[in-house]
Coordinates of C-alpha atoms and ligand atoms in Angstrom, one line a residue:
X1 CA 22.1 -38.7 -22.0
X2 CA 24.4 -36.2 -23.6
X3 CA 25.6 -38.1 -26.9
X4 CA 28.6 -36.4 -27.1
X5 CA 30.3 -38.8 -24.7
X6 CA 29.7 -41.8 -26.9
X7 CA 32.4 -41.6 -29.3
X8 CA 31.2 -44.6 -31.4
X9 CA 34.1 -46.7 -29.7
X10 CA 33.0 -50.3 -28.7
X11 CA 34.3 -53.0 -26.7
X12 CA 33.3 -56.8 -27.5
X13 CA 32.3 -59.0 -24.7
X14 CA 32.0 -63.1 -25.6
X15 CA 29.2 -64.5 -23.5
X16 CA 28.1 -68.2 -24.0
X17 CA 30.1 -68.0 -27.3
X18 CA 28.3 -65.1 -28.5
X19 CA 30.1 -61.7 -29.2
X20 CA 28.2 -58.6 -27.7
X21 CA 29.2 -55.0 -28.7
X22 CA 28.9 -52.5 -25.8
X23 CA 29.4 -48.6 -26.4
X24 CA 32.2 -46.8 -24.5
X25 CA 31.5 -43.5 -22.9
X26 CA 34.5 -41.1 -22.6
X27 CA 34.5 -38.3 -19.9
X28 CA 36.2 -35.0 -20.5
X29 CA 39.3 -35.9 -18.9
X30 CA 39.5 -38.9 -20.7
X31 CA 38.3 -41.5 -18.4
X32 CA 36.5 -44.4 -20.1
X33 CA 33.5 -46.6 -19.1
X34 CA 31.6 -49.4 -20.9
X35 CA 27.7 -48.7 -21.0
X36 CA 26.4 -51.9 -19.9
X37 CA 22.7 -51.0 -19.8
X38 CA 21.7 -53.6 -22.7
X39 CA 23.8 -56.2 -20.9
X40 CA 21.0 -58.2 -19.1
X41 CA 18.3 -57.7 -21.9
X42 CA 20.7 -59.1 -24.4
X43 CA 22.5 -61.6 -22.5
X44 CA 20.7 -62.5 -19.2
X45 CA 23.7 -61.5 -17.4
X46 CA 24.2 -58.8 -14.7
X47 CA 27.6 -57.5 -13.3
X48 CA 28.6 -58.1 -9.7
X49 CA 30.5 -55.2 -7.9
X50 CA 30.1 -55.1 -4.0
X51 CA 31.0 -51.6 -2.8
X52 CA 30.5 -50.4 -6.3
X53 CA 34.2 -49.8 -6.7
X54 CA 34.4 -50.4 -10.6
X55 CA 30.8 -49.1 -11.1
X56 CA 30.0 -45.5 -12.3
X57 CA 26.4 -44.6 -11.3
X58 CA 26.1 -41.5 -13.4
X59 CA 27.6 -38.8 -15.8
X60 CA 28.5 -35.7 -13.7
X61 CA 30.0 -32.3 -14.5
X62 CA 30.6 -31.2 -10.7
X63 CA 33.8 -32.6 -9.6
X64 CA 36.9 -34.3 -11.2
X65 CA 39.1 -36.8 -9.0
X66 CA 42.1 -38.6 -10.0
X67 CA 43.0 -41.0 -7.7
X68 CA 46.2 -42.1 -8.9
X69 CA 47.7 -38.7 -9.7
X70 CA 46.0 -37.2 -6.4
X71 CA 44.1 -34.3 -8.6
X72 CA 40.5 -32.8 -7.2
X73 CA 38.8 -30.0 -8.8
X74 CA 35.3 -28.6 -8.6
X75 CA 33.8 -27.3 -11.8
X76 CA 37.2 -27.4 -13.5
X77 CA 39.2 -25.3 -10.8
X78 CA 41.7 -27.1 -9.0
X79 CA 41.0 -27.4 -5.1
X80 CA 44.4 -26.0 -4.1
X81 CA 43.3 -22.6 -5.9
X82 CA 39.9 -22.6 -4.7
X83 CA 40.9 -23.1 -1.0
X84 CA 43.8 -20.2 -1.3
X85 CA 41.6 -17.6 -2.9
X86 CA 37.9 -18.3 -2.4
X87 CA 35.5 -18.1 0.5
X88 CA 33.2 -21.1 1.2
X89 CA 30.0 -19.2 0.2
X90 CA 31.8 -18.4 -3.3
X91 CA 32.4 -22.1 -3.6
X92 CA 29.1 -23.0 -2.4
X93 CA 28.2 -21.0 -5.5
X94 CA 30.2 -22.5 -7.7
X95 CA 29.3 -26.0 -6.8
X96 CA 25.3 -25.3 -7.0
X97 CA 25.5 -22.9 -9.9
X98 CA 28.4 -24.4 -12.2
X99 CA 30.4 -21.1 -12.2
X100 CA 32.1 -18.8 -9.8
X101 CA 29.9 -15.6 -8.8
X102 CA 30.5 -12.2 -10.0
X103 CA 30.3 -9.6 -7.5
X104 CA 26.6 -8.9 -8.0
X105 CA 25.8 -12.7 -7.9
X106 CA 27.6 -13.3 -4.5
X107 CA 26.2 -10.2 -3.0
X108 CA 22.5 -11.5 -4.1
X109 CA 23.5 -14.8 -2.9
X110 CA 24.9 -13.8 0.5
X111 CA 21.7 -11.7 0.8
X112 CA 19.6 -14.7 0.6
X113 CA 21.9 -16.7 3.1
X114 CA 20.9 -13.8 5.5
X115 CA 17.4 -13.7 4.8
X116 CA 17.1 -17.7 5.5
X117 CA 19.4 -17.5 8.5
X118 CA 16.6 -18.1 11.2
X119 CA 14.8 -21.5 11.9
X120 CA 11.2 -21.5 12.5
X121 CA 10.8 -20.9 16.5
X122 CA 8.5 -24.2 16.7
X123 CA 11.5 -25.9 15.8
X124 CA 13.6 -25.0 18.8
X125 CA 11.3 -27.1 20.8
X126 CA 12.5 -30.0 18.9
X127 CA 15.9 -29.7 20.7
X128 CA 14.6 -29.9 24.1
X129 CA 13.2 -33.2 23.4
X130 CA 16.7 -34.9 22.9
X131 CA 18.1 -36.5 26.1
X132 CA 21.7 -35.1 27.0
X133 CA 24.5 -36.2 25.0
X134 CA 22.7 -37.1 22.1
X135 CA 24.9 -37.1 18.9
X136 CA 24.7 -34.0 17.1
X137 CA 24.7 -36.0 13.9
X138 CA 21.3 -37.6 14.8
X139 CA 19.9 -34.1 15.8
X140 CA 20.9 -32.9 12.5
X141 CA 19.5 -35.4 10.4
X142 CA 16.1 -35.2 12.0
X143 CA 16.2 -31.4 12.0
X144 CA 17.0 -31.5 8.2
X145 CA 14.3 -33.9 7.6
X146 CA 12.1 -31.6 9.5
X147 CA 12.6 -28.6 7.5
X148 CA 10.3 -30.5 4.9
X149 CA 7.4 -29.8 7.4
X150 CA 8.0 -26.4 8.0
X151 CA 8.9 -25.2 4.1
X152 CA 6.9 -27.6 2.3
X153 CA 6.0 -24.9 -0.5
X154 CA 9.5 -25.4 -2.1
X155 CA 9.0 -29.2 -2.6
X156 CA 6.3 -29.1 -5.5
X157 CA 8.6 -27.6 -8.3
X158 CA 11.9 -28.0 -7.0
X159 CA 14.0 -27.1 -9.9
X160 CA 11.9 -23.9 -10.0
X161 CA 12.8 -23.0 -6.6
X162 CA 16.2 -24.7 -6.3
X163 CA 18.1 -21.7 -5.8
X164 CA 16.0 -20.4 -2.9
X165 CA 15.8 -24.1 -1.5
X166 CA 19.5 -24.5 -1.6
X167 CA 20.2 -21.0 -0.1
X168 CA 17.8 -22.0 2.8
X169 CA 19.2 -25.1 3.3
X170 CA 22.9 -23.7 3.4
X171 CA 22.1 -21.1 5.8
X172 CA 19.6 -23.3 8.1
X173 CA 22.2 -26.1 8.6
X174 CA 24.4 -23.9 9.8
X175 CA 22.2 -22.3 12.3
X176 CA 20.6 -25.7 13.3
X177 CA 24.4 -27.1 13.8
X178 CA 25.5 -23.8 16.2
X179 CA 22.1 -24.2 17.9
X180 CA 22.6 -28.0 18.6
X181 CA 26.0 -27.3 20.3
X182 CA 24.6 -24.4 22.2
X183 CA 21.6 -26.8 23.3
X184 CA 24.2 -29.6 24.4
X185 CA 25.8 -27.2 26.5
X186 CA 22.7 -25.8 28.1
X187 CA 23.7 -22.7 27.1
X188 CA 21.2 -19.7 25.5
X189 CA 21.0 -20.0 21.8
X190 CA 22.8 -17.0 19.9
X191 CA 20.8 -15.8 16.7
X192 CA 22.4 -15.3 13.5
X193 CA 23.5 -11.9 12.6
X194 CA 23.3 -10.2 9.2
X195 CA 26.3 -8.1 9.6
X196 CA 28.6 -11.2 9.7
X197 CA 29.9 -13.3 7.0
X198 CA 28.8 -17.0 6.6
X199 CA 31.6 -18.3 8.8
X200 CA 32.1 -15.5 11.1
X201 CA 28.1 -15.9 11.9
X202 CA 28.6 -19.5 12.5
X203 CA 31.4 -19.0 15.0
X204 CA 29.7 -16.2 16.6
X205 CA 26.7 -18.6 17.1
X206 CA 29.0 -21.1 18.5
X207 CA 31.0 -19.1 20.9
X208 CA 29.2 -16.0 21.8
X209 CA 27.7 -15.9 25.4
X210 CA 25.8 -13.5 27.6
X211 CA 28.8 -13.4 29.8
X212 CA 31.5 -13.4 27.1
X213 CA 31.0 -11.7 24.0
X214 CA 32.6 -13.4 20.9
X215 CA 35.2 -11.3 19.3
X216 CA 35.6 -12.5 15.6
X217 CA 39.2 -13.7 14.9
X218 CA 39.9 -13.4 10.9
X219 CA 42.4 -16.2 11.2
X220 CA 40.1 -18.5 12.5
X221 CA 37.4 -17.5 9.9
X222 CA 39.9 -18.0 7.3
X223 CA 40.8 -21.4 8.7
X224 CA 37.3 -22.3 8.8
X225 CA 36.5 -21.3 5.0
X226 CA 39.4 -23.4 3.9
X227 CA 38.3 -26.4 5.8
X228 CA 34.8 -26.2 4.5
X229 CA 35.7 -25.7 0.7
X230 CA 38.1 -28.9 1.1
X231 CA 35.1 -30.8 2.1
X232 CA 32.6 -29.3 -0.4
X233 CA 32.2 -32.2 -2.7
X234 CA 34.1 -35.4 -3.5
X235 CA 32.1 -37.2 -6.3
X236 CA 30.3 -40.4 -5.7
X237 CA 31.5 -40.9 -2.1
X238 CA 28.9 -42.9 0.5
X239 CA 26.9 -39.7 1.6
X240 CA 26.8 -38.2 -2.1
X241 CA 25.8 -41.4 -3.6
X242 CA 23.0 -41.9 -0.6
X243 CA 21.5 -38.5 -1.5
X244 CA 21.6 -39.4 -5.3
X245 CA 20.2 -42.6 -4.6
X246 CA 17.3 -41.3 -2.0
X247 CA 16.4 -38.8 -4.5
X248 CA 16.0 -40.9 -7.4
X249 CA 12.9 -42.1 -5.8
X250 CA 11.8 -38.3 -6.2
X251 CA 12.1 -37.6 -2.6
X252 CA 12.6 -34.1 -1.7
X253 CA 15.9 -32.4 -1.3
X254 CA 15.6 -32.0 2.6
X255 CA 15.1 -35.9 3.0
X256 CA 17.4 -36.7 0.8
X257 CA 20.2 -34.5 2.3
X258 CA 19.0 -35.6 6.0
X259 CA 19.7 -39.3 4.4
X260 CA 23.2 -38.4 3.4
X261 CA 23.9 -36.9 6.9
X262 CA 23.2 -40.2 8.4
X263 CA 25.4 -41.9 5.9
X264 CA 28.3 -39.2 6.6
X265 CA 27.9 -40.2 10.1
X266 CA 29.7 -43.7 10.0
X267 CA 33.2 -43.9 11.1
X268 CA 34.6 -45.1 7.8
X269 CA 33.2 -41.9 6.0
X270 CA 32.9 -38.6 7.9
X271 CA 32.7 -39.9 11.3
X272 CA 36.4 -40.9 11.1
X273 CA 37.5 -37.1 11.9
X274 CA 36.3 -37.7 15.3
X275 CA 37.8 -41.2 15.6
X276 CA 41.4 -39.7 14.6
X277 CA 41.2 -37.5 17.5
X278 CA 40.3 -40.4 19.8
X279 CA 43.0 -42.5 18.4
X280 CA 45.3 -39.7 18.7
X281 CA 44.2 -38.9 22.3
X282 CA 44.6 -42.3 23.4
X283 CA 48.2 -42.5 21.9
X284 CA 48.8 -39.3 23.9
X285 CA 47.4 -40.9 27.1
X286 CA 49.4 -43.8 26.7
X287 CA 52.6 -42.3 26.4
X288 CA 52.8 -41.8 22.8
X289 CA 53.6 -45.0 21.8
X290 CA 52.0 -45.0 18.5
X291 CA 54.1 -47.8 16.9
X292 CA 51.8 -50.2 18.8
X293 CA 48.7 -48.8 17.0
X294 CA 50.5 -49.3 13.7
X295 CA 51.3 -53.0 14.6
X296 CA 47.7 -53.4 15.6
X297 CA 46.5 -51.8 12.2
X298 CA 48.5 -54.4 10.2
X299 CA 47.3 -57.3 12.4
X300 CA 45.0 -59.2 10.0
X301 CA 43.2 -60.9 13.3
X302 CA 42.6 -57.3 14.7
X303 CA 39.9 -55.2 13.3
X304 CA 41.4 -52.0 14.3
X305 CA 42.3 -49.6 11.2
X306 CA 44.4 -46.5 11.5
X307 CA 41.9 -44.1 11.0
X308 CA 42.4 -41.1 8.7
X309 CA 44.4 -43.6 6.5
X310 CA 43.3 -45.0 3.4
X311 CA 41.0 -44.2 0.7
X312 CA 38.8 -46.1 -1.9
X313 CA 39.7 -43.8 -4.6
X314 CA 43.1 -41.9 -3.6
X315 CA 46.3 -44.2 -4.0
X316 CA 48.6 -41.5 -3.5
X317 CA 48.7 -38.4 -0.9
X318 CA 44.9 -37.0 -0.8
X319 CA 45.4 -33.4 -2.0
X320 CA 43.0 -32.1 0.6
X321 CA 45.4 -33.6 3.4
X322 CA 48.3 -32.0 2.0
X323 CA 46.7 -28.6 2.1
X324 CA 45.2 -29.4 5.8
X325 CA 48.5 -30.4 7.1
X326 CA 50.1 -27.4 5.9
X327 CA 47.0 -25.1 7.4
X328 CA 47.6 -27.0 10.4
X329 CA 51.1 -25.6 11.1
X330 CA 49.6 -22.2 9.9
X331 CA 46.5 -22.1 12.1
X332 CA 48.2 -23.4 15.4
X333 CA 51.0 -20.8 15.0
X334 CA 48.9 -17.9 14.2
X335 CA 46.9 -18.7 17.1
X336 CA 49.7 -19.7 19.5
X337 CA 48.5 -23.0 19.9
X338 CA 50.8 -26.0 21.3
X339 CA 49.0 -29.4 20.6
X340 CA 50.9 -32.6 21.3
X341 CA 48.4 -34.4 19.1
X342 CA 49.9 -32.6 15.9
X343 CA 53.5 -34.1 16.8
X344 CA 51.9 -37.5 17.2
X345 CA 50.0 -37.3 13.9
X346 CA 53.1 -36.3 12.1
X347 CA 55.3 -39.2 13.8
X348 CA 52.6 -41.8 13.0
X349 CA 52.2 -40.5 9.3
X350 CA 56.1 -40.8 9.1
X351 CA 56.3 -44.4 10.3
X352 CA 53.4 -45.4 8.4
X353 CA 54.4 -44.1 4.9
X354 CA 57.9 -46.4 5.4
X355 CA 56.0 -49.3 6.7
X356 CA 55.6 -52.0 3.7
X357 CA 52.1 -52.9 4.9
X358 CA 50.7 -49.2 4.0
X359 CA 53.2 -48.9 0.9
X360 CA 52.0 -52.2 -0.6
X361 CA 48.4 -51.1 0.1
X362 CA 48.9 -47.4 -1.2
X363 CA 47.6 -46.4 2.1
X364 CA 47.9 -42.6 2.6
X365 CA 46.7 -40.0 5.3
X366 CA 43.2 -38.9 4.1
X367 CA 41.2 -35.6 4.5
X368 CA 40.1 -36.7 8.1
X369 CA 43.8 -37.1 9.4
X370 CA 44.6 -33.6 10.1
X371 CA 41.4 -31.6 10.0
X372 CA 40.5 -32.4 13.6
X373 CA 43.6 -30.9 14.9
X374 CA 42.6 -27.5 13.3
X375 CA 39.1 -27.7 14.5
X376 CA 40.4 -28.3 17.9
X377 CA 42.7 -25.3 17.6
X378 CA 39.5 -23.1 17.0
X379 CA 37.5 -24.5 19.7
X380 CA 35.1 -26.8 18.0
X381 CA 34.5 -29.7 20.4
X382 CA 35.2 -33.2 19.1
X383 CA 31.8 -34.4 18.8
X384 CA 30.9 -31.5 16.4
X385 CA 33.8 -32.7 13.9
X386 CA 31.1 -34.6 11.8
X387 CA 28.7 -31.9 11.8
X388 CA 31.5 -29.8 10.6
X389 CA 32.2 -32.2 7.4
X390 CA 28.1 -32.3 7.0
X391 CA 28.2 -28.3 6.7
X392 CA 31.0 -28.4 4.1
X393 CA 29.8 -31.3 2.2
X394 CA 26.2 -29.8 2.1
X395 CA 26.7 -27.6 -1.3
X396 CA 28.2 -30.8 -2.9
X397 CA 25.1 -32.9 -2.1
X398 CA 22.7 -30.1 -3.2
X399 CA 24.6 -29.9 -6.6
X400 CA 24.3 -33.7 -6.9
X401 CA 20.7 -34.0 -6.2
X402 CA 19.9 -31.0 -8.7
X403 CA 21.9 -32.7 -11.5
X404 CA 20.4 -36.0 -10.7
X405 CA 16.6 -34.5 -10.7
X406 CA 17.4 -32.8 -14.0
X407 CA 19.2 -35.7 -15.7
X408 CA 17.1 -37.1 -18.7
X409 CA 18.8 -40.6 -18.0
X410 CA 17.5 -40.6 -14.5
X411 CA 15.7 -43.7 -13.5
X412 CA 15.2 -44.8 -9.7
X413 CA 18.2 -46.2 -8.4
X414 CA 17.5 -50.2 -8.0
X415 CA 20.5 -52.3 -8.1
X416 CA 19.9 -56.0 -8.7
X417 CA 21.7 -58.9 -6.8
X418 CA 22.6 -62.6 -7.0
X419 CA 20.6 -65.0 -4.8
X420 CA 22.0 -67.6 -3.1
X421 CA 19.3 -68.6 -0.7
X422 CA 17.1 -71.8 -0.4
X423 CA 15.7 -73.2 -3.5
X424 CA 11.7 -73.0 -3.5
X425 CA 10.5 -75.4 -0.8
X426 CA 6.9 -75.9 0.3
X427 CA 5.4 -73.8 3.2
X428 CA 5.5 -75.4 6.4
X429 CA 2.2 -74.7 8.8
X430 CA 3.2 -73.7 12.5
X431 CA 1.8 -77.0 14.0
X432 CA 4.5 -78.9 11.8
X433 CA 7.5 -76.8 12.6
X434 CA 8.6 -78.6 15.8
X435 CA 9.2 -77.2 19.1
Ligands
CMC501 N1 44.6 -49.1 8.3 C1 45.1 -50.4 8.0 N2 44.6 -51.2 7.1 C2 44.0 -50.7 6.2 C3 43.3 -49.4 6.3 C4 43.6 -48.4 7.4 N3 43.0 -47.4 7.5 N4 42.7 -48.9 5.3 C5 42.7 -50.2 4.3 N5 43.6 -50.7 5.0 C6 43.9 -52.2 4.5 C7 42.7 -53.3 4.3 O1 42.9 -53.8 5.7 C8 43.0 -54.1 3.0 O2 44.0 -54.9 3.4 P1 44.1 -56.3 2.8 O3 44.4 -56.2 1.4 O4 45.4 -57.0 3.4 O5 42.7 -57.1 3.2 C9 43.5 -53.2 2.2 O6 44.3 -52.1 2.8 C10 42.3 -52.6 1.1 O7 41.6 -51.9 1.9 P2 39.8 -51.7 1.7 O8 39.1 -52.2 2.9 O9 39.5 -52.9 0.6 O10 39.7 -50.3 1.3 P3 38.3 -49.5 0.9 O11 38.5 -48.9 -0.4 O12 37.2 -50.7 1.0 O13 38.3 -48.8 2.2 C11 38.3 -47.0 3.7 C12 38.6 -47.5 2.2 C13 38.4 -45.6 3.5 C14 37.0 -47.4 4.2 C15 39.6 -47.6 4.5 O14 40.9 -47.2 4.0 C16 39.4 -47.3 6.1 O15 38.6 -47.9 6.7 N6 40.0 -46.3 6.5 C17 40.2 -45.7 7.8 C18 38.8 -45.0 7.9 C19 38.9 -43.5 7.3 O16 39.9 -42.9 7.3 N7 37.7 -43.2 6.7 C20 37.8 -41.8 6.0 C21 37.8 -41.9 4.6 S1 38.0 -40.3 3.5 C22 37.0 -39.2 4.0 C23 35.8 -39.5 3.8 O17 35.2 -40.7 2.7 O18 34.7 -39.5 4.2

């Protein structure tokens, strides 16, 4: 545990008439936490915090997020500066190495991404085993877990091999994602090319075909870089916490990331980007009556939620959403795409932001609200949206897994609970249990 974050400040907690002192931890941006590690041993009490909304699970130096002010930075760099000036590969390097790469470091890293771009040919047969219309997230999660069988040598000394292992994962997940799309279409696979950048390579593997060669469009490449950067990391969200939790049992990186992919799949998390498009599409099909959806979202008896709205941490605009909304206008303009769903989304946002229900609960559009419209404009099919999120979040998962593995304060993640089941009772043999 880095002692410099313990300032000597303490809080007092009175339990059963006795005062207990607990140390305070202060982060570099001034966030404060009460270190309760001695609480149970000294008082017999545990804390209860379903959904962990008030619980810090670690000390981390990767990403800073202020949900009240709408600030997000990776390794100290504001997300807007990174999205404006960097490629995704630079940001992946930043997240996983802690600093922006020099020209030489970037070229070595890009070389590694090229070297690892192929997947073992035997893995291609796995794709044939999935039934048609299999969810791409299920395929992605299983394929990433399988990487451990094909590249086991890296799992013995993970920190010694972490640079290779992360480059391998970043590169192969991109290939697996594109191949899963091609398989779902029944089209021949397109192999990675060394002459293309990370994002151009992905787009080429997705859209090149023997009958219609893909022409790399630099505006599309730039839009994809921006989207992936904005998804790069988001501190202790559900999938990242999953990666850390699974990894805390000393599970290898591939299996931990595979678990993170499964967590991301959920419609309350990364799956929301697909759900937003389905919602906007059904508003469009129904003649554009979005007010009815707003009313349903407000009805406590209706489980429906306005997808792409609300966030556990942001109580103001999600800074990623602001950038994506602006990028949405630019990309559609550049590509001369007219998408009626963009107008519906903007109207829906305007109405929701003026509505007392959303104002009182501080519900604003989140990262998933506009991202699907850009993906759609650049040709990515809806069922691949969450896969795109996974591709973007991968460097964040890797950075957190590495930080967790290397943390001197590491312990296996093992929360407690308050048991409210039956009290101890005598065992009833089968013949005495009635009919
Ligand atoms: N539509 C309508 N009401 C909502 C919404 C919404 N999208 N989100 C929250 N609320 C209400 C909720 O019903 C509750 O009302 P009340 O206090 O009357 O019971 C209040 O706002 C607080 O909600 P909560 O469920 O306690 O908030 P949470 O922090 O547990 O959940 C969330 C956060 C993101 C799961 C939730 O806002 C939600 O379901 N949003 C829609 C799904 C979505 O867009 N997910 C993507 C999140 S951003 C990207 C990512 O994390 O992957």
